[in-house]
Amino acid sequence: MRETTLSPSDLVLTTIITDSTASDGPVESLPGVSRLGLDALVEQASEAAALGIPAIALFPHIDPKLKDADATEALNPDGLVPQAIRRLKRDVPEVGVIVDVALDPFTDHGHDGVMDGDVIENDRTLDLLAKGAVILADAGADIVAPSDMMDGRIGAVRAALDEAGHDRTMILSYAAKYASSFYGPYRDAIGTSSALRGDKRTYQMDPANTDEAMHEVAMDLAEGADMVMIKPGLPYLDICARVKAEFAVPTFAFQVSGEYAMMQAASANGWVDGDRMLLETLTAFRRAGCDAVLTYGAIRAAKLLRG
Ligand code: PBG
């Protein structure tokens, strides 16, 4: 009678990577998640592969000294993320590598775009995103995932990839990404929360909107997105269901840091059964129509599923 299935092959392992031993180790606001150096990353990726998880998504915590207003480090071909991609492709080639294309890990103000005073400069940002995406594809990324919510970014990234000969690199667009309170632990994890000036409401979506999400998805598909993502996940399952029903394209959801941290905190207090809750939430994503879920709990869930 069961209508929905959940298997490790539906999951993407979300990881935080770091370039220094000073910052590796547990993220306080994200229990169960550690910043990983490259050796530890390879170890986790191998474990994920052995459990049948098809892909891993990378988010970098870089040395604060490398951050500046123009996100210069995002264009360093020997930066942390390109190095991590090359290591994974060499040591765990069976795992697909998904990388964020966004400037926030690299800007000293913590925004996803370059700024003129208090204003995010959409079009100047597009140029940097496109160049950054080519560097990530050069390093071997299978899927690039623009997560910045600038208008026109999918078209700009697709054109730049094609021009550089990366016509087979896929684009997973964070198409409907809300200006959410659920990203707090992630911002701690990559070291932007203390620096972030203001909020991201001028480019991320209003949690009150649903038609706007359809416009965003339609634009990104028209510009060349291969897959679309809804983010956060659980509070936005109605959006997931509507996107899947209206567009019938590969639809991903991100069980973001705040969602994972809430479950971990309640579970640590003995208030809920954390393992059951993790599998229940992941099943709910599948029931809503999601083809894949990015989660910090992918390895844990895969182990539970394998019994
Ligand atoms: C921004 C970005 C965010 C996340 C990943 N990339 C959100 C933000 O800071 O606005 C959140 C991931 C999470 O909360 O787990 N490029």
JSON list of N, CA and C and ligand atoms in Angstrom, two decimals, residues 14 59 100-105 110 112 147-148 174 177 182-187 192 200 204 231 254-258 296, ligand 1:
[
{"chain": "A", "resi": 14, "resn": "THR", "atom": "N", "xyz": [25.33, 16.93, 2.15]},
{"chain": "A", "resi": 14, "resn": "THR", "atom": "CA", "xyz": [25.75, 18.33, 2.25]},
{"chain": "A", "resi": 14, "resn": "THR", "atom": "C", "xyz": [26.94, 18.42, 3.21]},
{"chain": "A", "resi": 59, "resn": "PHE", "atom": "N", "xyz": [30.26, 23.21, 0.59]},
{"chain": "A", "resi": 59, "resn": "PHE", "atom": "CA", "xyz": [30.14, 24.60, 1.02]},
{"chain": "A", "resi": 59, "resn": "PHE", "atom": "C", "xyz": [31.41, 24.97, 1.78]},
{"chain": "A", "resi": 100, "resn": "ASP", "atom": "N", "xyz": [28.18, 24.92, -5.00]},
{"chain": "A", "resi": 100, "resn": "ASP", "atom": "CA", "xyz": [27.48, 26.19, -4.99]},
{"chain": "A", "resi": 100, "resn": "ASP", "atom": "C", "xyz": [28.22, 27.20, -5.84]},
{"chain": "A", "resi": 101, "resn": "VAL", "atom": "N", "xyz": [27.46, 27.98, -6.59]},
{"chain": "A", "resi": 101, "resn": "VAL", "atom": "CA", "xyz": [28.04, 29.15, -7.23]},
{"chain": "A", "resi": 101, "resn": "VAL", "atom": "C", "xyz": [27.40, 30.35, -6.54]},
{"chain": "A", "resi": 102, "resn": "ALA", "atom": "N", "xyz": [28.17, 30.97, -5.66]},
{"chain": "A", "resi": 102, "resn": "ALA", "atom": "CA", "xyz": [27.67, 32.12, -4.91]},
{"chain": "A", "resi": 102, "resn": "ALA", "atom": "C", "xyz": [28.86, 32.81, -4.30]},
{"chain": "A", "resi": 103, "resn": "LEU", "atom": "N", "xyz": [28.71, 34.07, -4.00]},
{"chain": "A", "resi": 103, "resn": "LEU", "atom": "CA", "xyz": [29.87, 34.83, -3.51]},
{"chain": "A", "resi": 103, "resn": "LEU", "atom": "C", "xyz": [29.93, 34.91, -1.98]},
{"chain": "A", "resi": 104, "resn": "ASP", "atom": "N", "xyz": [28.84, 34.53, -1.30]},
{"chain": "A", "resi": 104, "resn": "ASP", "atom": "CA", "xyz": [28.80, 34.80, 0.15]},
{"chain": "A", "resi": 104, "resn": "ASP", "atom": "C", "xyz": [29.92, 34.17, 0.99]},
{"chain": "A", "resi": 105, "resn": "PRO", "atom": "N", "xyz": [30.47, 33.00, 0.62]},
{"chain": "A", "resi": 105, "resn": "PRO", "atom": "CA", "xyz": [31.57, 32.51, 1.45]},
{"chain": "A", "resi": 105, "resn": "PRO", "atom": "C", "xyz": [32.85, 33.34, 1.28]},
{"chain": "A", "resi": 110, "resn": "GLY", "atom": "N", "xyz": [29.42, 39.30, 3.60]},
{"chain": "A", "resi": 110, "resn": "GLY", "atom": "CA", "xyz": [28.54, 38.14, 3.73]},
{"chain": "A", "resi": 110, "resn": "GLY", "atom": "C", "xyz": [27.38, 38.06, 2.75]},
{"chain": "A", "resi": 112, "resn": "ASP", "atom": "N", "xyz": [25.61, 37.75, -1.15]},
{"chain": "A", "resi": 112, "resn": "ASP", "atom": "CA", "xyz": [25.83, 36.88, -2.32]},
{"chain": "A", "resi": 112, "resn": "ASP", "atom": "C", "xyz": [26.21, 37.67, -3.57]},
{"chain": "A", "resi": 147, "resn": "SER", "atom": "N", "xyz": [23.31, 29.72, -6.23]},
{"chain": "A", "resi": 147, "resn": "SER", "atom": "CA", "xyz": [22.44, 29.80, -5.05]},
{"chain": "A", "resi": 147, "resn": "SER", "atom": "C", "xyz": [22.23, 31.24, -4.61]},
{"chain": "A", "resi": 148, "resn": "ASP", "atom": "N", "xyz": [22.53, 32.17, -5.49]},
{"chain": "A", "resi": 148, "resn": "ASP", "atom": "CA", "xyz": [22.59, 33.59, -5.09]},
{"chain": "A", "resi": 148, "resn": "ASP", "atom": "C", "xyz": [21.29, 34.35, -5.31]},
{"chain": "A", "resi": 174, "resn": "TYR", "atom": "N", "xyz": [19.13, 27.05, -7.63]},
{"chain": "A", "resi": 174, "resn": "TYR", "atom": "CA", "xyz": [18.35, 27.36, -6.42]},
{"chain": "A", "resi": 174, "resn": "TYR", "atom": "C", "xyz": [17.30, 28.35, -6.91]},
{"chain": "A", "resi": 177, "resn": "LYS", "atom": "N", "xyz": [14.34, 30.33, -3.66]},
{"chain": "A", "resi": 177, "resn": "LYS", "atom": "CA", "xyz": [15.09, 30.39, -2.41]},
{"chain": "A", "resi": 177, "resn": "LYS", "atom": "C", "xyz": [14.57, 31.57, -1.59]},
{"chain": "A", "resi": 182, "resn": "PHE", "atom": "N", "xyz": [15.98, 30.13, 8.62]},
{"chain": "A", "resi": 182, "resn": "PHE", "atom": "CA", "xyz": [16.49, 28.76, 8.78]},
{"chain": "A", "resi": 182, "resn": "PHE", "atom": "C", "xyz": [17.94, 28.58, 8.34]},
{"chain": "A", "resi": 183, "resn": "TYR", "atom": "N", "xyz": [18.59, 29.66, 7.87]},
{"chain": "A", "resi": 183, "resn": "TYR", "atom": "CA", "xyz": [19.98, 29.52, 7.40]},
{"chain": "A", "resi": 183, "resn": "TYR", "atom": "C", "xyz": [21.02, 29.84, 8.47]},
{"chain": "A", "resi": 184, "resn": "GLY", "atom": "N", "xyz": [20.57, 30.19, 9.68]},
{"chain": "A", "resi": 184, "resn": "GLY", "atom": "CA", "xyz": [21.50, 30.66, 10.72]},
{"chain": "A", "resi": 184, "resn": "GLY", "atom": "C", "xyz": [22.71, 29.77, 10.95]},
{"chain": "A", "resi": 185, "resn": "PRO", "atom": "N", "xyz": [22.51, 28.46, 11.22]},
{"chain": "A", "resi": 185, "resn": "PRO", "atom": "CA", "xyz": [23.67, 27.61, 11.50]},
{"chain": "A", "resi": 185, "resn": "PRO", "atom": "C", "xyz": [24.63, 27.50, 10.32]},
{"chain": "A", "resi": 186, "resn": "TYR", "atom": "N", "xyz": [24.11, 27.54, 9.10]},
{"chain": "A", "resi": 186, "resn": "TYR", "atom": "CA", "xyz": [24.99, 27.52, 7.93]},
{"chain": "A", "resi": 186, "resn": "TYR", "atom": "C", "xyz": [25.90, 28.75, 7.90]},
{"chain": "A", "resi": 187, "resn": "ARG", "atom": "N", "xyz": [25.31, 29.89, 8.23]},
{"chain": "A", "resi": 187, "resn": "ARG", "atom": "CA", "xyz": [26.13, 31.11, 8.22]},
{"chain": "A", "resi": 187, "resn": "ARG", "atom": "C", "xyz": [27.19, 31.06, 9.30]},
{"chain": "A", "resi": 192, "resn": "THR", "atom": "N", "xyz": [30.03, 33.55, 8.13]},
{"chain": "A", "resi": 192, "resn": "THR", "atom": "CA", "xyz": [29.54, 34.86, 7.66]},
{"chain": "A", "resi": 192, "resn": "THR", "atom": "C", "xyz": [28.57, 35.51, 8.62]},
{"chain": "A", "resi": 200, "resn": "LYS", "atom": "N", "xyz": [19.01, 39.49, 3.42]},
{"chain": "A", "resi": 200, "resn": "LYS", "atom": "CA", "xyz": [19.08, 39.18, 1.99]},
{"chain": "A", "resi": 200, "resn": "LYS", "atom": "C", "xyz": [17.73, 39.34, 1.29]},
{"chain": "A", "resi": 204, "resn": "GLN", "atom": "N", "xyz": [16.55, 37.41, -2.08]},
{"chain": "A", "resi": 204, "resn": "GLN", "atom": "CA", "xyz": [15.86, 36.15, -1.79]},
{"chain": "A", "resi": 204, "resn": "GLN", "atom": "C", "xyz": [14.35, 36.42, -1.64]},
{"chain": "A", "resi": 231, "resn": "LYS", "atom": "N", "xyz": [14.13, 25.95, -1.37]},
{"chain": "A", "resi": 231, "resn": "LYS", "atom": "CA", "xyz": [14.93, 26.08, -0.16]},
{"chain": "A", "resi": 231, "resn": "LYS", "atom": "C", "xyz": [14.40, 27.20, 0.72]},
{"chain": "A", "resi": 254, "resn": "PHE", "atom": "N", "xyz": [16.17, 21.40, -0.33]},
{"chain": "A", "resi": 254, "resn": "PHE", "atom": "CA", "xyz": [17.30, 21.49, 0.60]},
{"chain": "A", "resi": 254, "resn": "PHE", "atom": "C", "xyz": [16.76, 21.50, 2.02]},
{"chain": "A", "resi": 255, "resn": "GLN", "atom": "N", "xyz": [17.04, 20.42, 2.76]},
{"chain": "A", "resi": 255, "resn": "GLN", "atom": "CA", "xyz": [16.74, 20.41, 4.19]},
{"chain": "A", "resi": 255, "resn": "GLN", "atom": "C", "xyz": [17.87, 21.20, 4.84]},
{"chain": "A", "resi": 256, "resn": "VAL", "atom": "N", "xyz": [17.62, 22.49, 5.10]},
{"chain": "A", "resi": 256, "resn": "VAL", "atom": "CA", "xyz": [18.71, 23.41, 5.42]},
{"chain": "A", "resi": 256, "resn": "VAL", "atom": "C", "xyz": [19.16, 23.28, 6.87]},
{"chain": "A", "resi": 257, "resn": "SER", "atom": "N", "xyz": [20.20, 24.04, 7.16]},
{"chain": "A", "resi": 257, "resn": "SER", "atom": "CA", "xyz": [20.87, 23.93, 8.46]},
{"chain": "A", "resi": 257, "resn": "SER", "atom": "C", "xyz": [19.92, 24.11, 9.63]},
{"chain": "A", "resi": 258, "resn": "GLY", "atom": "N", "xyz": [19.04, 25.10, 9.57]},
{"chain": "A", "resi": 258, "resn": "GLY", "atom": "CA", "xyz": [18.14, 25.35, 10.70]},
{"chain": "A", "resi": 258, "resn": "GLY", "atom": "C", "xyz": [17.17, 24.20, 10.92]},
{"chain": "A", "resi": 296, "resn": "TYR", "atom": "N", "xyz": [22.14, 17.44, 5.59]},
{"chain": "A", "resi": 296, "resn": "TYR", "atom": "CA", "xyz": [23.33, 17.20, 6.40]},
{"chain": "A", "resi": 296, "resn": "TYR", "atom": "C", "xyz": [23.28, 15.80, 7.01]},
{"chain": "B", "resi": 1, "resn": "PBG", "atom": "C1", "xyz": [23.87, 31.32, 0.09]},
{"chain": "B", "resi": 1, "resn": "PBG", "atom": "C2", "xyz": [23.59, 30.01, 0.72]},
{"chain": "B", "resi": 1, "resn": "PBG", "atom": "C3", "xyz": [22.73, 29.81, 1.81]},
{"chain": "B", "resi": 1, "resn": "PBG", "atom": "C4", "xyz": [22.79, 28.46, 2.13]},
{"chain": "B", "resi": 1, "resn": "PBG", "atom": "C5", "xyz": [23.65, 27.84, 1.23]},
{"chain": "B", "resi": 1, "resn": "PBG", "atom": "N1", "xyz": [24.12, 28.82, 0.34]},
{"chain": "B", "resi": 1, "resn": "PBG", "atom": "C6", "xyz": [21.81, 30.72, 2.52]},
{"chain": "B", "resi": 1, "resn": "PBG", "atom": "C7", "xyz": [22.16, 32.11, 2.82]},
{"chain": "B", "resi": 1, "resn": "PBG", "atom": "O1", "xyz": [23.16, 32.40, 3.51]},
{"chain": "B", "resi": 1, "resn": "PBG", "atom": "O2", "xyz": [21.39, 32.98, 2.43]},
{"chain": "B", "resi": 1, "resn": "PBG", "atom": "C8", "xyz": [22.06, 27.84, 3.29]},
{"chain": "B", "resi": 1, "resn": "PBG", "atom": "C9", "xyz": [22.29, 26.42, 3.57]},
{"chain": "B", "resi": 1, "resn": "PBG", "atom": "C10", "xyz": [21.79, 25.98, 4.89]},
{"chain": "B", "resi": 1, "resn": "PBG", "atom": "O3", "xyz": [21.19, 26.74, 5.68]},
{"chain": "B", "resi": 1, "resn": "PBG", "atom": "O4", "xyz": [22.01, 24.79, 5.18]},
{"chain": "B", "resi": 1, "resn": "PBG", "atom": "N2", "xyz": [24.61, 31.30, -1.07]}
]
